[in-house]
Amino acid sequence: NNIRVLWATVNRISRTGKEIGPEQRVSVMTGLKSLTLWSAYQHFEEKTKGSLEVGKLADMIILSENPLTVDPMAIAEIEVLSTIKEGKVVFTKK
């Protein structure tokens, strides 16, 4: 669950509620980049994935809230409403 990974990366709190390495917290934007741009780069896929640009695959999700504007502790509550893969809707929450 990448939303949960983002939450843990930003807040540095385990599923059990234990704070782990608070000095290693990152901003939400940095967490999002690590799951998108930087992940594509790590897998040598930055020419086709990682950002929304003409010529790329257009893989994206539609979220119930904007992770950049909610309280960082509320990120884990954000829901995926729709998933788009290669420009086609492959999931829509009912």
PDB file of C-alpha atoms in Angstrom:
ATOM      1  CA  ASN A   1       0.000   0.000   0.000  1.00  0.00           C
ATOM      2  CA  ASN A   2       1.901   3.027  -1.255  1.00  0.00           C
ATOM      3  CA  ILE A   3      -0.324   5.460   0.666  1.00  0.00           C
ATOM      4  CA  ARG A   4       0.756   3.719   3.878  1.00  0.00           C
ATOM      5  CA  VAL A   5       4.397   3.821   2.732  1.00  0.00           C
ATOM      6  CA  LEU A   6       4.065   7.571   2.126  1.00  0.00           C
ATOM      7  CA  TRP A   7       2.511   8.046   5.569  1.00  0.00           C
ATOM      8  CA  ALA A   8       5.326   6.101   7.266  1.00  0.00           C
ATOM      9  CA  THR A   9       8.021   7.904   5.264  1.00  0.00           C
ATOM     10  CA  VAL A  10       6.668  11.333   6.160  1.00  0.00           C
ATOM     11  CA  ASN A  11       5.816  10.612   9.810  1.00  0.00           C
ATOM     12  CA  ARG A  12       8.412   7.915  10.655  1.00  0.00           C
ATOM     13  CA  ILE A  13       5.894   5.978  12.718  1.00  0.00           C
ATOM     14  CA  SER A  14       5.461   2.188  12.563  1.00  0.00           C
ATOM     15  CA  ARG A  15       2.112   0.394  12.247  1.00  0.00           C
ATOM     16  CA  THR A  16       2.280  -0.251  15.993  1.00  0.00           C
ATOM     17  CA  GLY A  17       2.612   3.480  16.678  1.00  0.00           C
ATOM     18  CA  LYS A  18       6.308   3.484  17.530  1.00  0.00           C
ATOM     19  CA  GLU A  19       8.296   6.498  16.347  1.00  0.00           C
ATOM     20  CA  ILE A  20      11.279   5.330  14.298  1.00  0.00           C
ATOM     21  CA  GLY A  21      14.059   7.750  13.375  1.00  0.00           C
ATOM     22  CA  PRO A  22      12.179  11.057  13.581  1.00  0.00           C
ATOM     23  CA  GLU A  23      15.291  12.816  12.247  1.00  0.00           C
ATOM     24  CA  GLN A  24      14.757  10.892   8.982  1.00  0.00           C
ATOM     25  CA  ARG A  25      11.316  12.377   8.267  1.00  0.00           C
ATOM     26  CA  VAL A  26      10.911  13.864   4.805  1.00  0.00           C
ATOM     27  CA  SER A  27       8.403  16.282   3.325  1.00  0.00           C
ATOM     28  CA  VAL A  28       5.317  14.940   1.588  1.00  0.00           C
ATOM     29  CA  MET A  29       6.699  16.155  -1.753  1.00  0.00           C
ATOM     30  CA  THR A  30       9.953  14.264  -1.181  1.00  0.00           C
ATOM     31  CA  GLY A  31       7.959  11.160  -0.239  1.00  0.00           C
ATOM     32  CA  LEU A  32       5.861  11.449  -3.403  1.00  0.00           C
ATOM     33  CA  LYS A  33       8.966  11.872  -5.555  1.00  0.00           C
ATOM     34  CA  SER A  34      10.502   8.765  -3.985  1.00  0.00           C
ATOM     35  CA  LEU A  35       7.427   6.762  -5.043  1.00  0.00           C
ATOM     36  CA  THR A  36       7.239   8.209  -8.561  1.00  0.00           C
ATOM     37  CA  LEU A  37      10.113  10.076 -10.238  1.00  0.00           C
ATOM     38  CA  TRP A  38      12.963   8.565  -8.276  1.00  0.00           C
ATOM     39  CA  SER A  39      11.514   5.055  -8.347  1.00  0.00           C
ATOM     40  CA  ALA A  40      11.269   5.185 -12.153  1.00  0.00           C
ATOM     41  CA  TYR A  41      14.852   6.447 -12.329  1.00  0.00           C
ATOM     42  CA  GLN A  42      16.062   3.648 -10.049  1.00  0.00           C
ATOM     43  CA  HIS A  43      14.535   1.082 -12.422  1.00  0.00           C
ATOM     44  CA  PHE A  44      15.841   2.836 -15.560  1.00  0.00           C
ATOM     45  CA  GLU A  45      12.239   3.625 -16.586  1.00  0.00           C
ATOM     46  CA  GLU A  46      12.310   7.426 -16.329  1.00  0.00           C
ATOM     47  CA  LYS A  47      11.729   7.794 -20.086  1.00  0.00           C
ATOM     48  CA  THR A  48       8.334   6.069 -19.839  1.00  0.00           C
ATOM     49  CA  LYS A  49       7.263   6.388 -16.175  1.00  0.00           C
ATOM     50  CA  GLY A  50       7.516   8.516 -13.046  1.00  0.00           C
ATOM     51  CA  SER A  51       5.872  11.745 -14.213  1.00  0.00           C
ATOM     52  CA  LEU A  52       3.002  12.874 -16.383  1.00  0.00           C
ATOM     53  CA  GLU A  53       4.500  13.983 -19.681  1.00  0.00           C
ATOM     54  CA  VAL A  54       3.676  13.628 -23.346  1.00  0.00           C
ATOM     55  CA  GLY A  55       4.924  10.241 -24.564  1.00  0.00           C
ATOM     56  CA  LYS A  56       4.886   8.547 -21.148  1.00  0.00           C
ATOM     57  CA  LEU A  57       2.484   5.768 -20.102  1.00  0.00           C
ATOM     58  CA  ALA A  58       0.026   7.965 -18.136  1.00  0.00           C
ATOM     59  CA  ASP A  59      -0.134   5.652 -15.115  1.00  0.00           C
ATOM     60  CA  MET A  60      -1.748   7.534 -12.225  1.00  0.00           C
ATOM     61  CA  ILE A  61      -4.207   7.383  -9.382  1.00  0.00           C
ATOM     62  CA  ILE A  62      -7.014   9.701  -8.324  1.00  0.00           C
ATOM     63  CA  LEU A  63      -7.061  10.208  -4.548  1.00  0.00           C
ATOM     64  CA  SER A  64      -9.816  11.235  -2.149  1.00  0.00           C
ATOM     65  CA  GLU A  65      -7.599  13.967  -0.663  1.00  0.00           C
ATOM     66  CA  ASN A  66      -4.493  15.893  -1.645  1.00  0.00           C
ATOM     67  CA  PRO A  67      -1.556  14.467   0.351  1.00  0.00           C
ATOM     68  CA  LEU A  68       0.224  17.825   0.030  1.00  0.00           C
ATOM     69  CA  THR A  69      -2.524  19.694   1.890  1.00  0.00           C
ATOM     70  CA  VAL A  70      -3.862  17.267   4.529  1.00  0.00           C
ATOM     71  CA  ASP A  71      -2.364  16.847   7.980  1.00  0.00           C
ATOM     72  CA  PRO A  72       0.567  14.433   7.495  1.00  0.00           C
ATOM     73  CA  MET A  73      -0.918  12.119  10.144  1.00  0.00           C
ATOM     74  CA  ALA A  74      -4.084  11.838   7.988  1.00  0.00           C
ATOM     75  CA  ILE A  75      -2.245  10.612   4.861  1.00  0.00           C
ATOM     76  CA  ALA A  76      -2.927   6.971   5.755  1.00  0.00           C
ATOM     77  CA  GLU A  77      -6.682   7.686   5.548  1.00  0.00           C
ATOM     78  CA  ILE A  78      -6.509   8.835   1.919  1.00  0.00           C
ATOM     79  CA  GLU A  79      -8.325   6.466  -0.416  1.00  0.00           C
ATOM     80  CA  VAL A  80      -7.581   5.565  -4.011  1.00  0.00           C
ATOM     81  CA  LEU A  81     -10.704   6.455  -5.995  1.00  0.00           C
ATOM     82  CA  SER A  82      -9.466   5.460  -9.438  1.00  0.00           C
ATOM     83  CA  THR A  83      -6.415   3.909 -11.072  1.00  0.00           C
ATOM     84  CA  ILE A  84      -5.373   4.686 -14.627  1.00  0.00           C
ATOM     85  CA  LYS A  85      -2.781   2.499 -16.365  1.00  0.00           C
ATOM     86  CA  GLU A  86      -1.383   3.369 -19.762  1.00  0.00           C
ATOM     87  CA  GLY A  87      -4.190   5.886 -20.184  1.00  0.00           C
ATOM     88  CA  LYS A  88      -7.033   3.448 -19.394  1.00  0.00           C
ATOM     89  CA  VAL A  89      -9.117   3.299 -16.217  1.00  0.00           C
ATOM     90  CA  VAL A  90      -8.470  -0.088 -14.612  1.00  0.00           C
ATOM     91  CA  PHE A  91     -10.062   0.542 -11.202  1.00  0.00           C
ATOM     92  CA  THR A  92     -12.832   2.766  -9.872  1.00  0.00           C
ATOM     93  CA  LYS A  93     -13.956   2.644  -6.255  1.00  0.00           C
ATOM     94  CA  LYS A  94     -17.661   1.994  -5.951  1.00  0.00           C
TER      95      LYS A  94
END
